[in-house]
Amino acid sequence: MKLINRKSIFIKLFLTSLLILFVSFLIFAVIFNYMLHSVLFKNYQDSIYYQRDQLTSFINEVSTKELDKGTFDSSLELSMHKEDQTSFIFGEDGELKFLSDSRTELLSIIDKEYIAKALNKEESVKKIRVEDRHMFIIALPMEIATEEKPDHAMVVVFHGFDRDVNPIRLLNLGAIFITITITGMIIFFASRKITAPLRELNENVLEFAKGDFSREVTINRKDEIGQLGESVNYMAKELAGMEQARRDFVANVSHDLRSPLTSIKGFLVAIQDGTIPEHRREHYLTIMRDETDRLIKLVNDLLDMTQLESNQITLKPEAYNISEQVRRVIAKMETNLTKQRIEIEFFEPGKEMEVLADADRMEQVLINLIQNGIHFSPKGSRMEVFLTEKDSKASITIKDYGKGISEVDLPFIWQRFFKVDKARSSKLGTGIGLSIVKQILDQHGVAISVDSTLGKGTTFTFSLPLAENYKM
């Protein structure tokens, strides 16, 4: 059984929720206790007001009858007697005249100041603690009309406060304890349920770090954690794709480096050994030069891709003749076109067109797009390049009639290392040419579109701003 990590989000969430619950009930208990005191005190006040009025009426009524003092005192004591309180009536001189029961020891806790204030028509309220018991003392003015000196003071000591409050407190504390226990269990299981996907996410990410992208997060919720799970699954698919692309790239580059190097080495050894006759050496030296050019292009493409992805290349836009550039690029590709027996036709407007762009990088774009068309076109086919003016821009279209690209592969052709044909072939390159094209055009703020049909060919189109629109 795994030990609970004290730093885990589960334990933090559980303890935080439990703390909030405990503090909430603590605040509730304080407020409840205050309100309980207020309600009981209000009841005590209402009770003593009623009792004072009843006693005043009783004394005035009894005083009109001729009763001896013993009978009068007994009747008054019986009327004043209550189990949870002791009542005192003081005369105008502050002397005790009536007592509701035999608890004369309570006189010691009655401050004479309370009596004086009551005789002066003022009320006094005091809560005291005597021998671990809470008591309320309430002093009220009292007027007895039948007495020669009607002003009196009625002081009541409520000593049943704890007896009234403690059962309610115990019930309240019991209810709070049971509620916290049950709610704590609910919070515990809820916290585990909430954090369970996070634990799974953590385990999966650790496996991703080890290179295993086959695991997938189980998603059964639509909240932020569910969205995070979807993002992790998407990340795993992307990483798996990148890892596969990396492996394919290493394999492709290894093959593309090894093949020409093996050929060059073989021809060099044959020339040195005299295996190749003198009249054939020029032919094989030409092959070696072509293979060397191929290696240089591969290395240059890799360097360009790295620089473009790290934003180490700064564009240098300038006004230049795009018509002349297209013609020059086609002329440079003549050797490859002839080797593949591909005819290329350039359709241009009746005037020369100037654009504002980085001429060197645009030449790289045109070469890669035409080279891509050559790679995927069968021998004896043709290609077309269109240069037109559209919406105050120079629109360049490169069209081939090769094998085409499927709809499934079309969204991925701009990714680095991606190859439409997964089978190895020495003529298909490393799959980074179109990635370089896309990054160069993106840096120019230019979009490129592609339209392709399997078995019928592929068309690439992009537009560059005309230089005349930027002239002062």
Short mmCIF file of C-alpha atoms in Angstrom, two decimals:
data_model
loop_
_atom_site.label_atom_id
_atom_site.label_comp_id
_atom_site.label_asym_id
_atom_site.label_seq_id
_atom_site.Cartn_x
_atom_site.Cartn_y
_atom_site.Cartn_z
CA MET A 1 0.00 0.00 0.00
CA LYS A 2 1.40 3.38 -1.00
CA LEU A 3 1.99 5.96 1.70
CA ILE A 4 0.15 9.25 1.24
CA ASN A 5 2.55 11.97 0.17
CA ARG A 6 2.19 14.91 2.51
CA LYS A 7 2.95 17.27 -0.37
CA SER A 8 0.39 15.70 -2.71
CA ILE A 9 -2.47 17.81 -4.00
CA PHE A 10 -4.89 15.26 -2.51
CA ILE A 11 -3.70 15.77 1.07
CA LYS A 12 -3.54 19.54 0.56
CA LEU A 13 -7.06 19.64 -0.86
CA PHE A 14 -8.39 17.36 1.88
CA LEU A 15 -6.75 19.24 4.77
CA THR A 16 -7.69 22.64 3.32
CA SER A 17 -11.33 21.62 2.91
CA LEU A 18 -11.34 20.11 6.40
CA LEU A 19 -9.82 23.27 7.86
CA ILE A 20 -12.42 25.44 6.12
CA LEU A 21 -15.15 23.14 7.45
CA PHE A 22 -13.74 23.27 11.00
CA VAL A 23 -13.34 27.06 10.95
CA SER A 24 -16.87 27.44 9.57
CA PHE A 25 -18.34 25.38 12.38
CA LEU A 26 -16.17 27.21 14.91
CA ILE A 27 -17.58 30.51 13.69
CA PHE A 28 -21.05 28.96 13.75
CA ALA A 29 -20.53 27.81 17.37
CA VAL A 30 -19.39 31.27 18.47
CA ILE A 31 -22.32 32.97 16.75
CA PHE A 32 -24.74 30.33 18.07
CA ASN A 33 -23.44 30.75 21.61
CA TYR A 34 -23.77 34.53 21.38
CA MET A 35 -27.30 34.29 20.02
CA LEU A 36 -28.22 31.72 22.67
CA HIS A 37 -27.03 34.07 25.40
CA SER A 38 -28.95 36.93 23.82
CA VAL A 39 -32.18 34.92 23.55
CA LEU A 40 -31.96 33.61 27.13
CA PHE A 41 -31.15 37.05 28.49
CA LYS A 42 -34.12 38.49 26.59
CA ASN A 43 -36.31 35.76 28.09
CA TYR A 44 -34.95 36.56 31.55
CA GLN A 45 -35.73 40.24 31.03
CA ASP A 46 -39.25 39.56 29.82
CA SER A 47 -39.73 37.17 32.72
CA ILE A 48 -38.61 39.67 35.39
CA TYR A 49 -40.70 42.48 33.90
CA TYR A 50 -43.76 40.25 34.07
CA GLN A 51 -42.85 39.03 37.52
CA ARG A 52 -42.37 42.60 38.80
CA ASP A 53 -45.77 43.67 37.49
CA GLN A 54 -47.43 40.58 38.99
CA LEU A 55 -45.74 41.08 42.36
CA THR A 56 -46.65 44.76 42.42
CA SER A 57 -50.30 43.90 41.80
CA PHE A 58 -50.20 41.07 44.33
CA ILE A 59 -48.63 43.23 47.09
CA ASN A 60 -51.01 46.10 46.47
CA GLU A 61 -53.98 43.74 46.54
CA VAL A 62 -52.89 41.81 49.61
CA SER A 63 -51.96 44.99 51.47
CA THR A 64 -55.61 46.05 51.38
CA LYS A 65 -56.54 42.93 53.34
CA GLU A 66 -55.84 42.64 57.00
CA LEU A 67 -53.26 39.85 57.10
CA ASP A 68 -50.65 39.32 59.77
CA LYS A 69 -47.01 39.76 58.70
CA GLY A 70 -46.25 36.02 58.79
CA THR A 71 -49.14 35.16 56.49
CA PHE A 72 -48.27 38.11 54.19
CA ASP A 73 -44.59 37.10 53.99
CA SER A 74 -45.49 33.46 53.34
CA SER A 75 -47.90 34.46 50.56
CA LEU A 76 -45.33 36.81 49.01
CA GLU A 77 -42.57 34.22 49.20
CA LEU A 78 -44.82 31.64 47.57
CA SER A 79 -45.65 34.10 44.78
CA MET A 80 -41.99 35.05 44.22
CA HIS A 81 -40.54 31.56 44.43
CA LYS A 82 -39.03 30.11 41.22
CA GLU A 83 -36.63 27.19 41.02
CA ASP A 84 -34.02 28.78 38.72
CA GLN A 85 -33.95 32.23 40.27
CA THR A 86 -33.89 34.10 43.56
CA SER A 87 -35.72 37.42 43.87
CA PHE A 88 -35.00 40.22 46.37
CA ILE A 89 -37.07 43.32 47.11
CA PHE A 90 -35.29 46.21 48.77
CA GLY A 91 -36.96 49.20 50.38
CA GLU A 92 -36.14 52.84 49.80
CA ASP A 93 -33.49 52.69 52.51
CA GLY A 94 -31.75 49.78 50.75
CA GLU A 95 -32.76 47.23 53.35
CA LEU A 96 -34.01 43.80 52.29
CA LYS A 97 -37.79 43.58 52.68
CA PHE A 98 -38.73 40.38 50.84
CA LEU A 99 -36.83 37.24 49.73
CA SER A 100 -38.23 34.54 47.45
CA ASP A 101 -36.33 31.63 49.04
CA SER A 102 -33.75 30.85 51.70
CA ARG A 103 -30.66 31.53 49.54
CA THR A 104 -29.48 34.50 51.59
CA GLU A 105 -25.85 33.72 50.60
CA LEU A 106 -26.61 35.26 47.23
CA LEU A 107 -26.83 38.66 48.91
CA SER A 108 -23.05 38.76 48.93
CA ILE A 109 -22.87 38.90 45.12
CA ILE A 110 -25.37 41.77 44.82
CA ASP A 111 -23.52 45.04 44.58
CA LYS A 112 -25.19 47.89 46.44
CA GLU A 113 -24.63 50.00 43.38
CA TYR A 114 -27.27 47.91 41.55
CA ILE A 115 -29.79 48.61 44.33
CA ALA A 116 -29.00 52.31 44.31
CA LYS A 117 -29.47 52.56 40.56
CA ALA A 118 -32.80 50.70 40.72
CA LEU A 119 -34.04 53.02 43.46
CA ASN A 120 -32.97 55.86 41.17
CA LYS A 121 -35.20 54.47 38.36
CA GLU A 122 -32.27 52.85 36.46
CA GLU A 123 -31.90 49.26 35.32
CA SER A 124 -28.72 47.23 35.84
CA VAL A 125 -27.65 44.00 34.18
CA LYS A 126 -24.57 41.96 35.10
CA LYS A 127 -23.30 38.53 34.15
CA ILE A 128 -20.98 36.98 36.74
CA ARG A 129 -19.27 33.66 37.39
CA VAL A 130 -19.51 32.09 40.85
CA GLU A 131 -17.88 28.74 41.57
CA ASP A 132 -17.78 27.74 37.87
CA ARG A 133 -21.41 28.75 37.46
CA HIS A 134 -22.69 31.58 35.29
CA MET A 135 -25.33 33.86 36.78
CA PHE A 136 -27.29 36.89 35.62
CA ILE A 137 -28.14 39.74 37.98
CA ILE A 138 -30.94 42.10 36.90
CA ALA A 139 -31.97 45.08 39.06
CA LEU A 140 -35.19 46.98 38.26
CA PRO A 141 -37.05 49.86 39.88
CA MET A 142 -40.31 48.79 41.54
CA GLU A 143 -43.09 50.99 42.89
CA ILE A 144 -45.51 49.71 45.56
CA ALA A 145 -48.33 52.21 45.90
CA THR A 146 -49.66 50.81 49.20
CA GLU A 147 -46.39 51.37 50.98
CA GLU A 148 -45.62 54.57 52.81
CA LYS A 149 -42.43 54.82 50.77
CA PRO A 150 -43.42 53.39 47.38
CA ASP A 151 -39.95 53.34 45.72
CA HIS A 152 -38.40 49.88 45.89
CA ALA A 153 -35.70 47.92 44.06
CA MET A 154 -36.27 44.42 42.72
CA VAL A 155 -33.11 42.38 42.17
CA VAL A 156 -33.29 38.93 40.59
CA VAL A 157 -30.39 36.49 40.45
CA PHE A 158 -30.81 33.93 37.66
CA HIS A 159 -28.68 30.96 38.76
CA GLY A 160 -30.19 28.39 36.41
CA PHE A 161 -28.37 29.74 33.34
CA ASP A 162 -25.95 26.82 33.02
CA ARG A 163 -28.75 24.34 33.50
CA ASP A 164 -30.66 25.95 30.65
CA VAL A 165 -27.65 26.40 28.35
CA ASN A 166 -25.55 23.26 28.87
CA PRO A 167 -28.02 20.73 27.32
CA ILE A 168 -28.37 22.97 24.27
CA ARG A 169 -24.59 23.35 24.05
CA LEU A 170 -24.08 19.58 24.29
CA LEU A 171 -26.66 18.96 21.58
CA ASN A 172 -25.03 21.63 19.42
CA LEU A 173 -21.51 20.24 19.93
CA GLY A 174 -22.73 16.71 19.28
CA ALA A 175 -24.42 17.79 16.07
CA ILE A 176 -21.27 19.68 14.99
CA PHE A 177 -19.02 16.67 15.74
CA ILE A 178 -21.26 14.27 13.83
CA THR A 179 -21.55 16.73 10.92
CA ILE A 180 -17.78 17.31 10.75
CA THR A 181 -17.14 13.55 10.87
CA ILE A 182 -19.60 12.72 8.09
CA THR A 183 -18.64 15.75 6.00
CA GLY A 184 -14.94 14.97 6.51
CA MET A 185 -15.50 11.49 5.08
CA ILE A 186 -17.37 12.98 2.12
CA ILE A 187 -14.52 15.49 1.57
CA PHE A 188 -11.97 12.65 1.78
CA PHE A 189 -13.61 10.57 -0.93
CA ALA A 190 -14.46 13.64 -3.02
CA SER A 191 -10.83 14.79 -2.83
CA ARG A 192 -9.64 11.37 -3.92
CA LYS A 193 -12.08 11.37 -6.82
CA ILE A 194 -11.03 14.87 -7.89
CA THR A 195 -7.30 14.17 -7.67
CA ALA A 196 -7.40 10.64 -9.12
CA PRO A 197 -7.18 11.93 -12.74
CA LEU A 198 -4.23 14.12 -11.70
CA ARG A 199 -2.40 11.06 -10.38
CA GLU A 200 -3.10 9.27 -13.64
CA LEU A 201 -1.90 12.32 -15.57
CA ASN A 202 1.31 12.36 -13.53
CA GLU A 203 1.95 8.67 -14.17
CA ASN A 204 1.32 9.07 -17.89
CA VAL A 205 3.58 12.13 -18.18
CA LEU A 206 6.37 10.18 -16.44
CA GLU A 207 5.92 7.42 -19.02
CA PHE A 208 6.00 10.04 -21.80
CA ALA A 209 9.30 11.28 -20.39
CA LYS A 210 10.65 7.72 -20.76
CA GLY A 211 9.59 7.68 -24.41
CA ASP A 212 6.42 5.56 -24.05
CA PHE A 213 3.62 7.47 -25.79
CA SER A 214 1.22 4.53 -26.04
CA ARG A 215 -0.61 5.29 -22.79
CA GLU A 216 -3.73 7.42 -22.89
CA VAL A 217 -5.48 9.33 -20.11
CA THR A 218 -9.02 8.13 -19.41
CA ILE A 219 -11.34 11.13 -19.72
CA ASN A 220 -14.83 10.93 -18.21
CA ARG A 221 -15.38 14.55 -17.21
CA LYS A 222 -15.87 17.90 -18.95
CA ASP A 223 -14.26 20.27 -16.42
CA GLU A 224 -10.76 21.81 -16.41
CA ILE A 225 -9.18 18.49 -15.39
CA GLY A 226 -10.95 16.78 -18.30
CA GLN A 227 -9.65 19.47 -20.63
CA LEU A 228 -6.16 18.95 -19.19
CA GLY A 229 -6.49 15.23 -19.87
CA GLU A 230 -7.46 15.93 -23.47
CA SER A 231 -4.48 18.28 -23.81
CA VAL A 232 -2.14 15.60 -22.42
CA ASN A 233 -3.54 13.01 -24.83
CA TYR A 234 -3.10 15.46 -27.69
CA MET A 235 0.44 16.19 -26.51
CA ALA A 236 1.20 12.46 -26.42
CA LYS A 237 0.00 12.05 -30.01
CA GLU A 238 2.07 15.04 -31.12
CA LEU A 239 5.15 13.76 -29.28
CA ALA A 240 4.65 10.30 -30.74
CA GLY A 241 4.41 11.83 -34.19
CA MET A 242 7.50 13.94 -33.62
CA GLU A 243 9.39 10.95 -32.28
CA GLN A 244 8.43 8.90 -35.31
CA ALA A 245 9.35 11.81 -37.57
CA ARG A 246 12.70 12.09 -35.80
CA ARG A 247 13.39 8.42 -36.30
CA ASP A 248 12.35 8.63 -39.94
CA PHE A 249 14.51 11.70 -40.33
CA VAL A 250 17.56 10.00 -38.85
CA ALA A 251 16.97 7.00 -41.09
CA ASN A 252 16.43 9.17 -44.17
CA VAL A 253 19.42 11.43 -43.52
CA SER A 254 21.61 8.40 -42.76
CA HIS A 255 20.56 6.84 -46.04
CA ASP A 256 20.94 10.08 -48.01
CA LEU A 257 24.40 10.66 -46.54
CA ARG A 258 25.57 7.09 -46.83
CA SER A 259 24.45 6.47 -50.42
CA PRO A 260 26.36 9.31 -52.10
CA LEU A 261 29.35 8.89 -49.79
CA THR A 262 29.48 5.17 -50.62
CA SER A 263 29.27 5.95 -54.33
CA ILE A 264 31.96 8.62 -54.12
CA LYS A 265 34.24 6.36 -52.09
CA GLY A 266 33.69 3.46 -54.50
CA PHE A 267 34.46 5.55 -57.56
CA LEU A 268 37.57 7.08 -55.89
CA VAL A 269 38.92 3.67 -54.96
CA ALA A 270 38.23 2.40 -58.48
CA ILE A 271 40.03 5.39 -60.03
CA GLN A 272 43.00 4.96 -57.69
CA ASP A 273 43.20 1.23 -58.40
CA GLY A 274 43.02 1.82 -62.14
CA THR A 275 39.84 -0.28 -62.39
CA ILE A 276 38.12 2.52 -64.30
CA PRO A 277 39.77 3.12 -67.67
CA GLU A 278 41.12 6.56 -68.48
CA HIS A 279 38.42 7.40 -71.04
CA ARG A 280 35.61 6.66 -68.49
CA ARG A 281 37.02 8.69 -65.62
CA GLU A 282 35.32 11.93 -66.69
CA HIS A 283 31.92 10.21 -66.59
CA TYR A 284 32.43 8.94 -63.06
CA LEU A 285 33.89 12.23 -61.89
CA THR A 286 30.68 13.89 -63.09
CA ILE A 287 28.66 11.40 -61.05
CA MET A 288 30.81 12.12 -58.02
CA ARG A 289 30.27 15.87 -58.50
CA ASP A 290 26.47 15.35 -58.66
CA GLU A 291 26.55 13.26 -55.50
CA THR A 292 28.63 15.95 -53.80
CA ASP A 293 26.12 18.61 -54.84
CA ARG A 294 23.38 16.42 -53.42
CA LEU A 295 25.21 16.20 -50.09
CA ILE A 296 25.75 19.95 -50.01
CA LYS A 297 22.04 20.59 -50.67
CA LEU A 298 21.07 18.19 -47.89
CA VAL A 299 23.38 19.87 -45.39
CA ASN A 300 22.25 23.35 -46.48
CA ASP A 301 18.61 22.36 -46.09
CA LEU A 302 19.29 21.10 -42.57
CA LEU A 303 21.11 24.31 -41.65
CA ASP A 304 18.36 26.48 -43.16
CA MET A 305 15.66 24.58 -41.28
CA THR A 306 17.49 24.96 -37.97
CA GLN A 307 18.06 28.70 -38.52
CA LEU A 308 14.47 29.30 -39.60
CA GLU A 309 13.01 27.47 -36.59
CA SER A 310 15.25 29.40 -34.19
CA ASN A 311 14.52 32.75 -35.89
CA GLN A 312 18.21 33.26 -36.65
CA ILE A 313 17.53 34.40 -40.22
CA THR A 314 16.66 38.07 -40.77
CA LEU A 315 14.76 38.82 -43.98
CA LYS A 316 16.03 41.58 -46.26
CA PRO A 317 13.05 42.66 -48.39
CA GLU A 318 13.89 44.51 -51.58
CA ALA A 319 12.25 45.35 -54.88
CA TYR A 320 13.36 42.96 -57.61
CA ASN A 321 12.18 41.42 -60.90
CA ILE A 322 10.22 38.25 -60.05
CA SER A 323 9.76 37.43 -63.75
CA GLU A 324 13.50 37.24 -64.29
CA GLN A 325 13.94 35.26 -61.08
CA VAL A 326 11.47 32.56 -62.17
CA ARG A 327 13.19 32.25 -65.55
CA ARG A 328 16.57 31.97 -63.85
CA VAL A 329 15.38 29.28 -61.42
CA ILE A 330 13.90 27.23 -64.27
CA ALA A 331 17.22 27.49 -66.10
CA LYS A 332 19.06 26.27 -62.96
CA MET A 333 16.77 23.26 -62.76
CA GLU A 334 17.32 22.36 -66.43
CA THR A 335 19.73 19.52 -65.60
CA ASN A 336 17.25 17.82 -63.25
CA LEU A 337 14.38 18.38 -65.66
CA THR A 338 16.35 16.87 -68.53
CA LYS A 339 17.42 13.88 -66.45
CA GLN A 340 13.78 13.12 -65.63
CA ARG A 341 12.66 14.03 -69.17
CA ILE A 342 10.19 16.55 -67.75
CA GLU A 343 9.14 19.53 -69.80
CA ILE A 344 8.39 22.76 -67.96
CA GLU A 345 6.48 25.71 -69.42
CA PHE A 346 6.46 29.22 -67.98
CA PHE A 347 3.35 31.36 -68.51
CA GLU A 348 4.02 35.01 -67.72
CA PRO A 349 2.24 38.31 -68.38
CA GLY A 350 3.31 40.62 -71.16
CA LYS A 351 5.25 42.83 -68.76
CA GLU A 352 8.01 42.39 -66.23
CA MET A 353 6.78 42.30 -62.63
CA GLU A 354 8.62 43.56 -59.57
CA VAL A 355 7.81 42.37 -56.04
CA LEU A 356 8.93 43.34 -52.52
CA ALA A 357 10.53 40.33 -50.81
CA ASP A 358 13.82 38.71 -49.83
CA ALA A 359 15.11 37.63 -53.24
CA ASP A 360 17.48 34.91 -51.95
CA ARG A 361 14.83 33.29 -49.79
CA MET A 362 12.22 33.46 -52.55
CA GLU A 363 14.64 31.74 -54.92
CA GLN A 364 14.94 29.01 -52.29
CA VAL A 365 11.13 28.70 -52.20
CA LEU A 366 10.86 28.42 -56.00
CA ILE A 367 13.67 25.85 -56.20
CA ASN A 368 12.14 23.67 -53.47
CA LEU A 369 8.66 23.78 -55.03
CA ILE A 370 9.92 22.95 -58.52
CA GLN A 371 12.25 20.26 -57.11
CA ASN A 372 9.27 18.79 -55.23
CA GLY A 373 7.31 18.64 -58.50
CA ILE A 374 10.22 16.91 -60.26
CA HIS A 375 10.52 14.30 -57.47
CA PHE A 376 6.87 13.32 -57.65
CA SER A 377 6.38 13.46 -61.41
CA PRO A 378 6.90 10.43 -63.64
CA LYS A 379 9.47 10.57 -66.40
CA GLY A 380 8.20 12.12 -69.60
CA SER A 381 5.56 14.28 -67.84
CA ARG A 382 5.37 18.05 -67.72
CA MET A 383 5.16 20.97 -65.30
CA GLU A 384 3.73 24.46 -65.57
CA VAL A 385 4.63 27.73 -63.82
CA PHE A 386 2.18 30.65 -63.93
CA LEU A 387 2.97 34.27 -63.04
CA THR A 388 -0.07 36.56 -63.00
CA GLU A 389 -1.19 39.80 -61.39
CA LYS A 390 -4.16 39.44 -59.05
CA ASP A 391 -5.51 41.89 -56.47
CA SER A 392 -2.43 44.12 -56.82
CA LYS A 393 -0.17 41.16 -56.09
CA ALA A 394 2.06 38.85 -58.10
CA SER A 395 0.54 35.37 -57.96
CA ILE A 396 2.92 32.43 -58.56
CA THR A 397 1.51 28.97 -59.33
CA ILE A 398 3.59 25.80 -59.76
CA LYS A 399 1.69 22.84 -61.16
CA ASP A 400 2.83 19.27 -61.79
CA TYR A 401 1.04 16.23 -63.20
CA GLY A 402 2.58 13.67 -60.89
CA LYS A 403 1.18 11.16 -58.41
CA GLY A 404 -0.57 13.77 -56.25
CA ILE A 405 -1.17 13.84 -52.49
CA SER A 406 -4.04 12.15 -50.64
CA GLU A 407 -6.47 14.18 -48.52
CA VAL A 408 -5.22 12.32 -45.44
CA ASP A 409 -1.61 13.44 -45.98
CA LEU A 410 -2.37 16.94 -47.27
CA PRO A 411 -2.61 18.69 -43.83
CA PHE A 412 0.82 17.31 -42.81
CA ILE A 413 2.99 18.12 -45.82
CA TRP A 414 4.32 21.32 -44.16
CA GLN A 415 5.61 19.44 -41.13
CA ARG A 416 9.33 18.89 -40.97
CA PHE A 417 10.52 15.38 -41.84
CA PHE A 418 7.06 14.41 -43.12
CA LYS A 419 7.12 12.28 -46.26
CA VAL A 420 4.11 11.34 -48.33
CA ASP A 421 5.77 8.13 -49.50
CA LYS A 422 7.00 6.29 -46.40
CA ALA A 423 8.94 3.79 -48.51
CA ARG A 424 12.60 4.63 -48.89
CA SER A 425 13.68 6.01 -52.18
CA SER A 426 16.85 7.86 -52.92
CA LYS A 427 15.07 10.51 -54.92
CA LEU A 428 12.55 11.56 -52.31
CA GLY A 429 14.93 13.53 -50.07
CA THR A 430 14.49 14.07 -46.34
CA GLY A 431 11.05 15.64 -46.24
CA ILE A 432 12.14 19.11 -45.13
CA GLY A 433 11.87 21.07 -48.40
CA LEU A 434 8.21 22.02 -48.00
CA SER A 435 8.78 22.80 -44.32
CA ILE A 436 11.44 25.33 -45.34
CA VAL A 437 9.05 26.79 -47.96
CA LYS A 438 6.31 27.24 -45.35
CA GLN A 439 8.58 28.88 -42.80
CA ILE A 440 10.07 31.33 -45.31
CA LEU A 441 6.62 32.36 -46.55
CA ASP A 442 5.36 32.64 -42.96
CA GLN A 443 8.19 35.03 -42.16
CA HIS A 444 7.10 37.09 -45.18
CA GLY A 445 3.52 37.05 -43.93
CA VAL A 446 2.47 35.23 -47.09
CA ALA A 447 0.04 32.29 -47.25
CA ILE A 448 0.50 29.33 -49.58
CA SER A 449 -2.30 27.07 -50.78
CA VAL A 450 -2.10 23.55 -52.17
CA ASP A 451 -4.58 21.67 -54.34
CA SER A 452 -3.90 18.03 -55.12
CA THR A 453 -5.64 15.00 -56.58
CA LEU A 454 -4.24 11.50 -56.48
CA GLY A 455 -3.04 10.43 -59.90
CA LYS A 456 -3.54 13.89 -61.43
CA GLY A 457 -0.96 16.12 -59.80
CA THR A 458 -0.43 18.96 -57.33
CA THR A 459 -0.69 22.75 -57.55
CA PHE A 460 1.02 25.21 -55.17
CA THR A 461 0.02 28.91 -55.20
CA PHE A 462 1.23 31.94 -53.27
CA SER A 463 1.24 35.72 -53.83
CA LEU A 464 3.81 38.45 -53.19
CA PRO A 465 3.14 42.20 -52.87
CA LEU A 466 4.02 44.29 -55.91
CA ALA A 467 6.89 46.69 -55.33
CA GLU A 468 5.04 49.55 -57.06
CA ASN A 469 2.54 49.66 -54.20
CA TYR A 470 5.36 50.62 -51.82
CA LYS A 471 7.09 53.26 -53.93
CA MET A 472 6.89 56.84 -52.67
#
